mmCIF file of C-alpha atoms in Angstrom:
data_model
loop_
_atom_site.group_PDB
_atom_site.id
_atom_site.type_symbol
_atom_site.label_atom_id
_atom_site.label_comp_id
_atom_site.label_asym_id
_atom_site.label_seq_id
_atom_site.Cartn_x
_atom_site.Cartn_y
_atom_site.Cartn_z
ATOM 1 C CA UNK A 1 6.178 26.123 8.408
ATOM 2 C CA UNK A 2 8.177 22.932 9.824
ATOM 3 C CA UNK A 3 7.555 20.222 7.166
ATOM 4 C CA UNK A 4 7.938 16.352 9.078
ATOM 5 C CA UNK A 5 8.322 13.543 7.039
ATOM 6 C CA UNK A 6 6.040 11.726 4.616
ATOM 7 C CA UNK A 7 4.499 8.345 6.752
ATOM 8 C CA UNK A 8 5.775 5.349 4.341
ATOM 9 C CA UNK A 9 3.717 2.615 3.962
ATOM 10 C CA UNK A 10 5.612 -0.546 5.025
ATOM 11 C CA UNK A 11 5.824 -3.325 2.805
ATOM 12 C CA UNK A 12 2.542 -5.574 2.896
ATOM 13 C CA UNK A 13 2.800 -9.494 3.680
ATOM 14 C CA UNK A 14 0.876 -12.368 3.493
ATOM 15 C CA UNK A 15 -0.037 -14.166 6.769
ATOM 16 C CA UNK A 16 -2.048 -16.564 8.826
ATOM 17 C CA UNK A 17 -1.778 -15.488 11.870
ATOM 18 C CA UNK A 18 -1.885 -11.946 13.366
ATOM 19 C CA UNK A 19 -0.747 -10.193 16.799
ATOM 20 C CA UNK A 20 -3.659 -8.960 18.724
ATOM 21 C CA UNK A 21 -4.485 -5.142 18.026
ATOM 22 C CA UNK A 22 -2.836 -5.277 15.038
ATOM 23 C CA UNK A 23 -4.463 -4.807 11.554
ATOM 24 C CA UNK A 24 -5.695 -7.529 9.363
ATOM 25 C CA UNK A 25 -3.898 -8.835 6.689
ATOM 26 C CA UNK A 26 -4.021 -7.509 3.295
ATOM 27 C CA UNK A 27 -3.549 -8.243 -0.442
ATOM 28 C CA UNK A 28 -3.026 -7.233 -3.606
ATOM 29 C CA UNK A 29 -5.693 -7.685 -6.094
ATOM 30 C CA UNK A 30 -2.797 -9.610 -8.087
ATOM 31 C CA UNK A 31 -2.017 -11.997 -5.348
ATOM 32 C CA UNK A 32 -3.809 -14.818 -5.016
ATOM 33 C CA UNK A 33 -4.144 -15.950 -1.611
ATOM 34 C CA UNK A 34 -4.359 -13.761 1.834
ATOM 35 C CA UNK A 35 -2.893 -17.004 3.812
ATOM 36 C CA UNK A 36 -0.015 -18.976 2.759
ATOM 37 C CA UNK A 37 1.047 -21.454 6.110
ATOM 38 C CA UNK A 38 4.444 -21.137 7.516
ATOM 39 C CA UNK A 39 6.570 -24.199 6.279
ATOM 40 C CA UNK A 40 7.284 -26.914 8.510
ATOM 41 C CA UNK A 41 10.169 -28.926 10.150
ATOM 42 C CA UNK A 42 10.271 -31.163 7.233
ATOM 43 C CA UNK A 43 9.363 -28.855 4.548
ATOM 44 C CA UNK A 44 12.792 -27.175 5.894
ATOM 45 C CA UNK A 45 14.538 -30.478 5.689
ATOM 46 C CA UNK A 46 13.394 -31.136 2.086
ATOM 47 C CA UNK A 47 14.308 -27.644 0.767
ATOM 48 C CA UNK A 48 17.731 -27.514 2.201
ATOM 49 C CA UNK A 49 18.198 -31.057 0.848
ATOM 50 C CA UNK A 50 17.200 -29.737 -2.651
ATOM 51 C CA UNK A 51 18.747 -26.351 -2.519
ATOM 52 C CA UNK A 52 22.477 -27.203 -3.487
ATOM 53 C CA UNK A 53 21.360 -29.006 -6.608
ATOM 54 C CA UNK A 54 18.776 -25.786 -7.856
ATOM 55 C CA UNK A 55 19.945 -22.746 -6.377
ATOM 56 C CA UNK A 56 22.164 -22.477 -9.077
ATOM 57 C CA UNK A 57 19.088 -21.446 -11.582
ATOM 58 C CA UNK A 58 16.583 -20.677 -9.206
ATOM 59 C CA UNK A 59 17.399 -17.824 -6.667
ATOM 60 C CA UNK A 60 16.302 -14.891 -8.336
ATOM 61 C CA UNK A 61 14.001 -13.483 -10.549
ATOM 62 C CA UNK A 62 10.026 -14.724 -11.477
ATOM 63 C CA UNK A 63 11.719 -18.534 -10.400
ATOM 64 C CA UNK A 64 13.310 -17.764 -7.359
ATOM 65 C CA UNK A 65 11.903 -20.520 -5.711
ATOM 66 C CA UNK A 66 15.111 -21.085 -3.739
ATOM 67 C CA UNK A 67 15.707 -17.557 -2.656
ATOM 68 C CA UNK A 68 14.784 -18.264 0.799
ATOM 69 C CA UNK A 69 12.877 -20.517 2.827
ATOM 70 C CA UNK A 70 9.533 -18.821 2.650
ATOM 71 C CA UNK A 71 9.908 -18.887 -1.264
ATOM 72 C CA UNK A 72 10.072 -22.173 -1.435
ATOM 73 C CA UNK A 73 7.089 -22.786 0.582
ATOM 74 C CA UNK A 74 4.776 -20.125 -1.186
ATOM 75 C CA UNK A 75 6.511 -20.889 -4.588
ATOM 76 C CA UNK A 76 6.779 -24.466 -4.795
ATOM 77 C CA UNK A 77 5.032 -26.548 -1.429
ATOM 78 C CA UNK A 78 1.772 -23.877 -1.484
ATOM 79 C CA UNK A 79 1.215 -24.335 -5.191
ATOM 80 C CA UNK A 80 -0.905 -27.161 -6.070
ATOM 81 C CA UNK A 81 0.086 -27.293 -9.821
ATOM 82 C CA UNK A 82 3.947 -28.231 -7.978
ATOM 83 C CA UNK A 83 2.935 -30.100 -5.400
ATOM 84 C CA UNK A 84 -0.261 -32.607 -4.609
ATOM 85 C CA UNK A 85 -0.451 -33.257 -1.369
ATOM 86 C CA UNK A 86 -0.571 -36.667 -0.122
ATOM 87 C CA UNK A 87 -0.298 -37.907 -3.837
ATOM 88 C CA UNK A 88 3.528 -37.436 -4.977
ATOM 89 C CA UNK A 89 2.582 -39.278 -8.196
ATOM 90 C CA UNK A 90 0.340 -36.584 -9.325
ATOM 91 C CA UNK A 91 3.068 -33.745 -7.974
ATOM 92 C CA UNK A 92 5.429 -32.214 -10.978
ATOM 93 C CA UNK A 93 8.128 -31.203 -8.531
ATOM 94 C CA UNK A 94 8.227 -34.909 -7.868
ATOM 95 C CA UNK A 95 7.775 -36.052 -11.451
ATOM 96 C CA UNK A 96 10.725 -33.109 -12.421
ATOM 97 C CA UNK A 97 13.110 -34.631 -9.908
ATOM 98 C CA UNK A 98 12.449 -37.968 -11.387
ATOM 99 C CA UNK A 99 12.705 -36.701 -14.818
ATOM 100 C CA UNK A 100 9.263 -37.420 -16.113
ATOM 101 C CA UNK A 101 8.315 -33.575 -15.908
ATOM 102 C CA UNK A 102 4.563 -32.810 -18.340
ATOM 103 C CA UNK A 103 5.731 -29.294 -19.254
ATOM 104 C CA UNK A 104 8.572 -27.299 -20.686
ATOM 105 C CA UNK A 105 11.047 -29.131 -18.660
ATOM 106 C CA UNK A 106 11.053 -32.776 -18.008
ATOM 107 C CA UNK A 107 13.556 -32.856 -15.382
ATOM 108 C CA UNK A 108 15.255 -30.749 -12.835
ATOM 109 C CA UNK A 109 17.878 -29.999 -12.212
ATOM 110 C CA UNK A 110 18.958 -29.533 -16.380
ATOM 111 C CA UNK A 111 21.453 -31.216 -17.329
ATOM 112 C CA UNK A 112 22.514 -34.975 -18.201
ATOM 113 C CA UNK A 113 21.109 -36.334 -14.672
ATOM 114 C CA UNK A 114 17.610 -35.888 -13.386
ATOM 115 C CA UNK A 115 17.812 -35.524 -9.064
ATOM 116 C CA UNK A 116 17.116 -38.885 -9.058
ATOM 117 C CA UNK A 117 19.976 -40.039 -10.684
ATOM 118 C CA UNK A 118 22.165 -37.838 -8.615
ATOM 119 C CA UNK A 119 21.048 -39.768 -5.436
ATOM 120 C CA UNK A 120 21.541 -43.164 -7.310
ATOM 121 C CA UNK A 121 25.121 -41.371 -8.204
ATOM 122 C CA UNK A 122 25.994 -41.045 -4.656
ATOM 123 C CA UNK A 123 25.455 -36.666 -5.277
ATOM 124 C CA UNK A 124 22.716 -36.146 -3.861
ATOM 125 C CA UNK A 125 21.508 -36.929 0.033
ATOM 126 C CA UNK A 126 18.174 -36.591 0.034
ATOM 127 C CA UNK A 127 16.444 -39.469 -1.198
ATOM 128 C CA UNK A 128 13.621 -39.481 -4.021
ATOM 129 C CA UNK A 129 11.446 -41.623 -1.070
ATOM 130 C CA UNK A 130 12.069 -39.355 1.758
ATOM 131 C CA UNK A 131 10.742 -36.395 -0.621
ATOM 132 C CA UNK A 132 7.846 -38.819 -1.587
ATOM 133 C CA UNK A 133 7.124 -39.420 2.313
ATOM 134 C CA UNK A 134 7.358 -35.345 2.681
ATOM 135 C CA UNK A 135 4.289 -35.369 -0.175
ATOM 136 C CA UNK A 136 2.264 -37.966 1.025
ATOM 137 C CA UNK A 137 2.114 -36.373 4.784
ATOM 138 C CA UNK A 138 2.328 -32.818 3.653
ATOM 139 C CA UNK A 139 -1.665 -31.950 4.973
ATOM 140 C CA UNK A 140 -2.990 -28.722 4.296
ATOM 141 C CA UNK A 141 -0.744 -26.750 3.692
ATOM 142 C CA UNK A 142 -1.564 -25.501 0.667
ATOM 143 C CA UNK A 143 -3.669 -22.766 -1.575
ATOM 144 C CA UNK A 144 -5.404 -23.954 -5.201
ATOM 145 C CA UNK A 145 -4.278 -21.845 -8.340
ATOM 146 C CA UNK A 146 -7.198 -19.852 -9.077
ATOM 147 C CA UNK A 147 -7.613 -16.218 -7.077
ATOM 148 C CA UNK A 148 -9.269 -16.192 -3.821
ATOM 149 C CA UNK A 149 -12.265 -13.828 -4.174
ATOM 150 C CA UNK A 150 -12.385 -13.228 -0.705
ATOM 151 C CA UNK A 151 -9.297 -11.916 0.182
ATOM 152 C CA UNK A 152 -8.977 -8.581 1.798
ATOM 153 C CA UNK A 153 -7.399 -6.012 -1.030
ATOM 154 C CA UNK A 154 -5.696 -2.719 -0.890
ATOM 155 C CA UNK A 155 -5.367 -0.050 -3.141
ATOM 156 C CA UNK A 156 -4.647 3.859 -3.190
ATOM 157 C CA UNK A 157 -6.770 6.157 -4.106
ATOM 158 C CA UNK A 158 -6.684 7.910 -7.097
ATOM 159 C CA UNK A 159 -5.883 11.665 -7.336
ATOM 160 C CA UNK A 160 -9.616 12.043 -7.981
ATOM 161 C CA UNK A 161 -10.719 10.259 -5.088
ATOM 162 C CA UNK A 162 -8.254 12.216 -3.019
ATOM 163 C CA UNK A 163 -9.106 15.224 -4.203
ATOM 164 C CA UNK A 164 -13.074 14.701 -3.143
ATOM 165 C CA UNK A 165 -11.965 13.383 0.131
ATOM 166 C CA UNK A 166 -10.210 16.309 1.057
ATOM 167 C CA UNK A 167 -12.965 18.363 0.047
ATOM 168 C CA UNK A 168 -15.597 16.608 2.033
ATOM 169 C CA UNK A 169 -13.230 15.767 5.223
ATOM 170 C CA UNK A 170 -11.812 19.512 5.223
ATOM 171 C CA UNK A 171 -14.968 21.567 4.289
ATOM 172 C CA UNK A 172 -13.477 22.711 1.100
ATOM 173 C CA UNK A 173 -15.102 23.410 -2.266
ATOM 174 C CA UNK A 174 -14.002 24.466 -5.875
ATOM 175 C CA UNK A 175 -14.887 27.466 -5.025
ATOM 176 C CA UNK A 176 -12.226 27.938 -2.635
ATOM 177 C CA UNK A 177 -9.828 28.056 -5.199
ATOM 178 C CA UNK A 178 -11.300 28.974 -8.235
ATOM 179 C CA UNK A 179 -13.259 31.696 -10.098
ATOM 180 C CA UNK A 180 -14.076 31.150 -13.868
ATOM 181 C CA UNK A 181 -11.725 33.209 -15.776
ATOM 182 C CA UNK A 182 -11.785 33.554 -19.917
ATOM 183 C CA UNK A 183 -8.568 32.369 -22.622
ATOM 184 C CA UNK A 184 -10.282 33.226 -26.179
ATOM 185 C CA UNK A 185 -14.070 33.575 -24.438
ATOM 186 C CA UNK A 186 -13.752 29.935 -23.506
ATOM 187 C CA UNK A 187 -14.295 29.491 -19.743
ATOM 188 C CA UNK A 188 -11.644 28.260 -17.435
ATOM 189 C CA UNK A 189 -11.067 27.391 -13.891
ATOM 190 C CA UNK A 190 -8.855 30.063 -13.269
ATOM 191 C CA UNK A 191 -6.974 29.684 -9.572
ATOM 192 C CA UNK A 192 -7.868 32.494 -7.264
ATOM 193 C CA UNK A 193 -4.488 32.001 -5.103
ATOM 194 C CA UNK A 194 -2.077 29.978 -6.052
ATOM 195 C CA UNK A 195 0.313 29.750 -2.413
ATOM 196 C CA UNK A 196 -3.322 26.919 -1.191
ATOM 197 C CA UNK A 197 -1.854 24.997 -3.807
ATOM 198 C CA UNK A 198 -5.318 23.689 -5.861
ATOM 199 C CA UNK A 199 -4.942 20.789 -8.230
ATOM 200 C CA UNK A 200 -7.502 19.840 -10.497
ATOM 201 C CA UNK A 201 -7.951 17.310 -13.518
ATOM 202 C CA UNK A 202 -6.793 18.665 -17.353
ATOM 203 C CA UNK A 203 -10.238 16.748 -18.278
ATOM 204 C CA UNK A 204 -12.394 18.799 -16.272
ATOM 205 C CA UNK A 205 -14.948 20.948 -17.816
ATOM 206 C CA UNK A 206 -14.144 23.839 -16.901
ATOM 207 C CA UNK A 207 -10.709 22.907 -17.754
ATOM 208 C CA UNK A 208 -8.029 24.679 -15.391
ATOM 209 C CA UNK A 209 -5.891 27.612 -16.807
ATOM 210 C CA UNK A 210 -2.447 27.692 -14.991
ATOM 211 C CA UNK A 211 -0.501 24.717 -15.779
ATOM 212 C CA UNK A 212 0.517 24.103 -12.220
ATOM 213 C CA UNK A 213 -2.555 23.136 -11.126
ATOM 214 C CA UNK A 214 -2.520 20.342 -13.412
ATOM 215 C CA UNK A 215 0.988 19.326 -12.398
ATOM 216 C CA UNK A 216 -0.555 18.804 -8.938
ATOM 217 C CA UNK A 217 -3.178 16.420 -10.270
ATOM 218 C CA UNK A 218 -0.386 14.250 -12.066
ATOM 219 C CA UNK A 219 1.906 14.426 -8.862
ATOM 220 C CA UNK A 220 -0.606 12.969 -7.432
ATOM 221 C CA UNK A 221 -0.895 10.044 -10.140
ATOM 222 C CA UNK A 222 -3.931 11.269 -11.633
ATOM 223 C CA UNK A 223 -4.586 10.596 -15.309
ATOM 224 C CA UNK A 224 -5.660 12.808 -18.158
ATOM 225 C CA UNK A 225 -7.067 11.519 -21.823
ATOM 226 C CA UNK A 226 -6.503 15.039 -22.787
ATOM 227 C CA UNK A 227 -2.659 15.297 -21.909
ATOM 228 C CA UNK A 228 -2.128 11.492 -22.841
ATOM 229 C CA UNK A 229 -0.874 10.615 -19.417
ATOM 230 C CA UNK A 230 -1.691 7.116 -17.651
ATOM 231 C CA UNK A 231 -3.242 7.142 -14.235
ATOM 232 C CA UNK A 232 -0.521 5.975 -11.640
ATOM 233 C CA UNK A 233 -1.449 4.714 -8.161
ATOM 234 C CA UNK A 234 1.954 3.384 -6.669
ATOM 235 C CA UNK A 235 3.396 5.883 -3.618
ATOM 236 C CA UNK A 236 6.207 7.373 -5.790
ATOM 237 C CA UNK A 237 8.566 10.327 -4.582
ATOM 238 C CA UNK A 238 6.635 12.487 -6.502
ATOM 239 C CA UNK A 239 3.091 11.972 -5.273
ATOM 240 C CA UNK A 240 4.693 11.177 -1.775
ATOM 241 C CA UNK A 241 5.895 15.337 -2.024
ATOM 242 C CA UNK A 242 2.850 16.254 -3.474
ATOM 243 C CA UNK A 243 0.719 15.048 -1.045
ATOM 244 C CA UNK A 244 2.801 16.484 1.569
ATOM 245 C CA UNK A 245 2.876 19.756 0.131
ATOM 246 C CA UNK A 246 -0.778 19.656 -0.643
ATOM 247 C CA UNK A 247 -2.066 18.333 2.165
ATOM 248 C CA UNK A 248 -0.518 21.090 4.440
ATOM 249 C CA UNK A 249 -1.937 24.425 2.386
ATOM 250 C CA UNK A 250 -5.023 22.564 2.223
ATOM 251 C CA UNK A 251 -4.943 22.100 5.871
ATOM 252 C CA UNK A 252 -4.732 25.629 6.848
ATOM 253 C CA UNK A 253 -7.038 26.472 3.825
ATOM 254 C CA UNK A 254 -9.581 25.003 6.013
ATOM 255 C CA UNK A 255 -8.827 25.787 9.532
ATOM 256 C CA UNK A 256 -8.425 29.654 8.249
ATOM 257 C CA UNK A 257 -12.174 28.920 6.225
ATOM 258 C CA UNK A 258 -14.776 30.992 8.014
ATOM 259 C CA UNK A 259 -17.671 29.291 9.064
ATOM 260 C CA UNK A 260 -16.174 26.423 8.595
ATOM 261 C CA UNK A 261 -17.053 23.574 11.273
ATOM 262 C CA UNK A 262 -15.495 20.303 9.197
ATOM 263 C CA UNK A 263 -12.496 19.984 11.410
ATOM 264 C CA UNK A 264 -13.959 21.775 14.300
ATOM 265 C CA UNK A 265 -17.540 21.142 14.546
ATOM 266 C CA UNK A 266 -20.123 23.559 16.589
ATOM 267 C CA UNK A 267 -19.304 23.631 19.724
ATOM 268 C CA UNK A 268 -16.016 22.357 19.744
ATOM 269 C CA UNK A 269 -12.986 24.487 20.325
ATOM 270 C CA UNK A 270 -9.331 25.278 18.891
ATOM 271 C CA UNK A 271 -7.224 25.862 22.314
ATOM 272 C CA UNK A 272 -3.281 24.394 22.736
ATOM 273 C CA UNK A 273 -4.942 23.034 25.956
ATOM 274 C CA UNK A 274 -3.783 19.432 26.100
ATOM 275 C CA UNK A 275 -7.593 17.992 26.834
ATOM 276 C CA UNK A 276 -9.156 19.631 24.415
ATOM 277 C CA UNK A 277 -6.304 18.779 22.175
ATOM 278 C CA UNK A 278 -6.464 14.910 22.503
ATOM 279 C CA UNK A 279 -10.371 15.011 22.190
ATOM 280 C CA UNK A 280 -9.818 16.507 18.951
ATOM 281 C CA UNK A 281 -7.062 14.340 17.941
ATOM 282 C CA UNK A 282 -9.349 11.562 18.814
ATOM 283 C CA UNK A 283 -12.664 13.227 17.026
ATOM 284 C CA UNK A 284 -10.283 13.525 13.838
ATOM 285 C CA UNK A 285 -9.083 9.929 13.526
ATOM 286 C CA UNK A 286 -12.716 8.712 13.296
ATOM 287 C CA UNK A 287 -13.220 11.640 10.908
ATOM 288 C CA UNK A 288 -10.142 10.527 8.452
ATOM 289 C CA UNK A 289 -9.546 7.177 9.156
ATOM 290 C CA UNK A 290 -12.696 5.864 9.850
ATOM 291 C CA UNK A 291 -11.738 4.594 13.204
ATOM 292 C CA UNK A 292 -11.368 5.855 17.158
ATOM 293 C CA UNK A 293 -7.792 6.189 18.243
ATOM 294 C CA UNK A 294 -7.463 4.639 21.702
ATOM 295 C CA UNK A 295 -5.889 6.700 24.444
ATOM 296 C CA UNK A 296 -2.454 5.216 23.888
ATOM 297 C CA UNK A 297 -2.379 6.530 19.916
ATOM 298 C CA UNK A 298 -3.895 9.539 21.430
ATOM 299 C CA UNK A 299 -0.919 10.408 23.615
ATOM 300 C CA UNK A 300 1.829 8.880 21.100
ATOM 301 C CA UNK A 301 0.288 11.172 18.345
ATOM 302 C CA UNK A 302 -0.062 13.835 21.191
ATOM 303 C CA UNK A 303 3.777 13.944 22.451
ATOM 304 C CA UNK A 304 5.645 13.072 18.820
ATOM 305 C CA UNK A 305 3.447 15.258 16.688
ATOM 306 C CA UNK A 306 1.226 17.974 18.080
ATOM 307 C CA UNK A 307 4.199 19.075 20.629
ATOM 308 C CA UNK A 308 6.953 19.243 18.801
ATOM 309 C CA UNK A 309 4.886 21.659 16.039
ATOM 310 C CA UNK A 310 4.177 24.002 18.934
ATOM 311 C CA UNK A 311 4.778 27.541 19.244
ATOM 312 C CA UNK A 312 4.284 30.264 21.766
ATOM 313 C CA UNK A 313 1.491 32.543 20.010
ATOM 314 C CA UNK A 314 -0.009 30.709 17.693
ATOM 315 C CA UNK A 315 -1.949 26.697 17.305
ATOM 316 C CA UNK A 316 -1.911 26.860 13.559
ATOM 317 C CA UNK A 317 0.901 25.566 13.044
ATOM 318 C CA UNK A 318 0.519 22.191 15.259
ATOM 319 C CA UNK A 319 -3.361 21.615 14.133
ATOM 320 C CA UNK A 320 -2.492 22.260 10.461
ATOM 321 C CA UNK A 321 0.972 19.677 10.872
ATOM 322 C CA UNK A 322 -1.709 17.118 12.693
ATOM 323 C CA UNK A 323 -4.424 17.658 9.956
ATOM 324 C CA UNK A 324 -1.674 16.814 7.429
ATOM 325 C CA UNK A 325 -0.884 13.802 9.445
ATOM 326 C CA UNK A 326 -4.062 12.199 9.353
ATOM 327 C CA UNK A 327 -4.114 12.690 5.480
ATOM 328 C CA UNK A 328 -0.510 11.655 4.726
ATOM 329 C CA UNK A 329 -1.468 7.961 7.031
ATOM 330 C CA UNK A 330 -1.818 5.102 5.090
ATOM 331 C CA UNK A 331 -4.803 3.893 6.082
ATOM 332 C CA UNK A 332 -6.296 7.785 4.372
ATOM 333 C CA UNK A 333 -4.020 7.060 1.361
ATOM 334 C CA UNK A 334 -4.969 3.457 0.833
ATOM 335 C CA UNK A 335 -8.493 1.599 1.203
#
């Protein structure tokens, strides 16, 4: 079967704002803020004023706070530990520039001359005033230290969670894949066929025989205390292949399950007509995803999908490459 690739997840930002239809943003549970404003006209001034005299130390890295633009205004202006708005007194990236910085460093840039002294030298254009005026009118532009506890997160799901999602959304069960075999009259899940590809935890009880099925569980980031290995949830090559893999045997598993009216409830049929096509593609994004595709993503998933998986004789291979889909999106890998 025709393998297509795995959907990445783009890289998450932070924003105010969003375009209409499009999803809300999201966070990290490390971040600390789900809305950091867009600088301003004179938050641009200031930075490109100060950005010759402490780009040389502070471009990359955990202190890039002149890498860009947008650094500088989530690093530095966003921060209120850097920067007190409408009190510059109270501001360290004030006090640093003046050299009477309370931490580690009690001026900026290092050196023999604090950025004050630079302007009084003639080095410097930006003036220690206009920077104060920049303070006192910055307004709200800014987020406090502490981590906003209401801030949308998102995380993936483990390989246990994945593994009881697919066998709730697909109508699969352990017993699909495994019979209780013997090694020294101590009961094991022992895999009945290993081409569906089953995975299951080391740490279950029973524990699984073949070592393959294990490997599955790991590839999928799942953690065992028996095997010593750490539970990993970032979308690595690995589980990115493994999930691919898995999530197209397990597919046809259940389409070729008889009795079996999870993907294709009672009443419902499994035809290469396009109608009854798109009402399933629609049925199924509610049914993985949690929400109703609307008749645009319908058709999209329709023509660049379902088609081009089609065959003369035989719908398997588009439903089980469209089942796969829906698992393999990452709003089903991440919650």
């Amino acid at each position: 079967m025709r393998r297509f690739g795995f959907v990445v997840l783009a890289a998450v930002s932070l924003a105010c704002g969003q375009q209409d239809g499009a999803p809300a943003p999201v966070a990290t549970q490390s971040q600390q803020s789900t809305c950091v404003p867009p600088p301003g006209a004179e938050t641009k001034r200031v930075y490109e004023g100060l950005k010759p005299h402490c780009e040389g130390c502070h471009v990359q890295g955990n202190r890039g706070y002149f890498a860009s633009l947008d650094a500088f205004q989530g690093l530095i202006v966003a921060d209120t530990r850097m920067v007190k708005a409408g009190t510059p007194d109270e501001s360290e990236l004030v006090r640093l520039l003046e050299g009477k910085g309370t931490g580690a460093f009690k001026q900026m840039p290092i050196g023999q001359k604090s950025y004050a002294q630079l302007v009084t030298d003639g080095t410097a254009s930006l003036t220690m005033e206009s920077i104060r005026a920049w303070v006192r009118e910055l307004g709200a532009q800014q987020r406090g230290s502490e981590p906003n506890v209401d801030a949308p997160r998102i995380t993936r799901k483990s390989a246990n969670q994945m593994q009881r999602a697919l066998y709730q959304q697909l109508g699969l069960v352990h017993d699909d894949f495994y019979i209780v075999g013997l090694e020294h009259n101590i009961p094991m899940a022992e895999m009945r066929d290993g081409d569906h590809l089953p995975l299951l935890s080391p740490d279950a009880l029973p524990m699984p025989r073949q070592k393959g099925t294990e490997e599955r569980y790991h590839g999928l980031g799942g953690g065992s205390t028996v095997r010593q290995i750490s539970e990993d949830r970032t979308a690595s090559p690995t589980f990115a292949l493994t999930l691919t893999q898995v999530s197209q045997r397990w597919c046809r598993r259940a389409l070729g399950k008889a009795g079996n009216t999870a993907l294709f409830p009672t009443g419902t049929v499994r035809t290469a007509n396009p109608v009854d096509v798109k009402a399933t593609l629609r049925r199924w994004s509610l049914h993985f995803l949690g929400e109703r595709f609307t008749d645009a993503q319908v058709e999209d998933l329709y023509t660049k999908v379902f088609v081009p998986l089609s065959t003369p004789t035989d719908t398997e291979p588009e439903y089980v490459g469209t089942c796969s889909y829906f698992i393999r999106h990452p709003r089903w890998i991440f919650y």
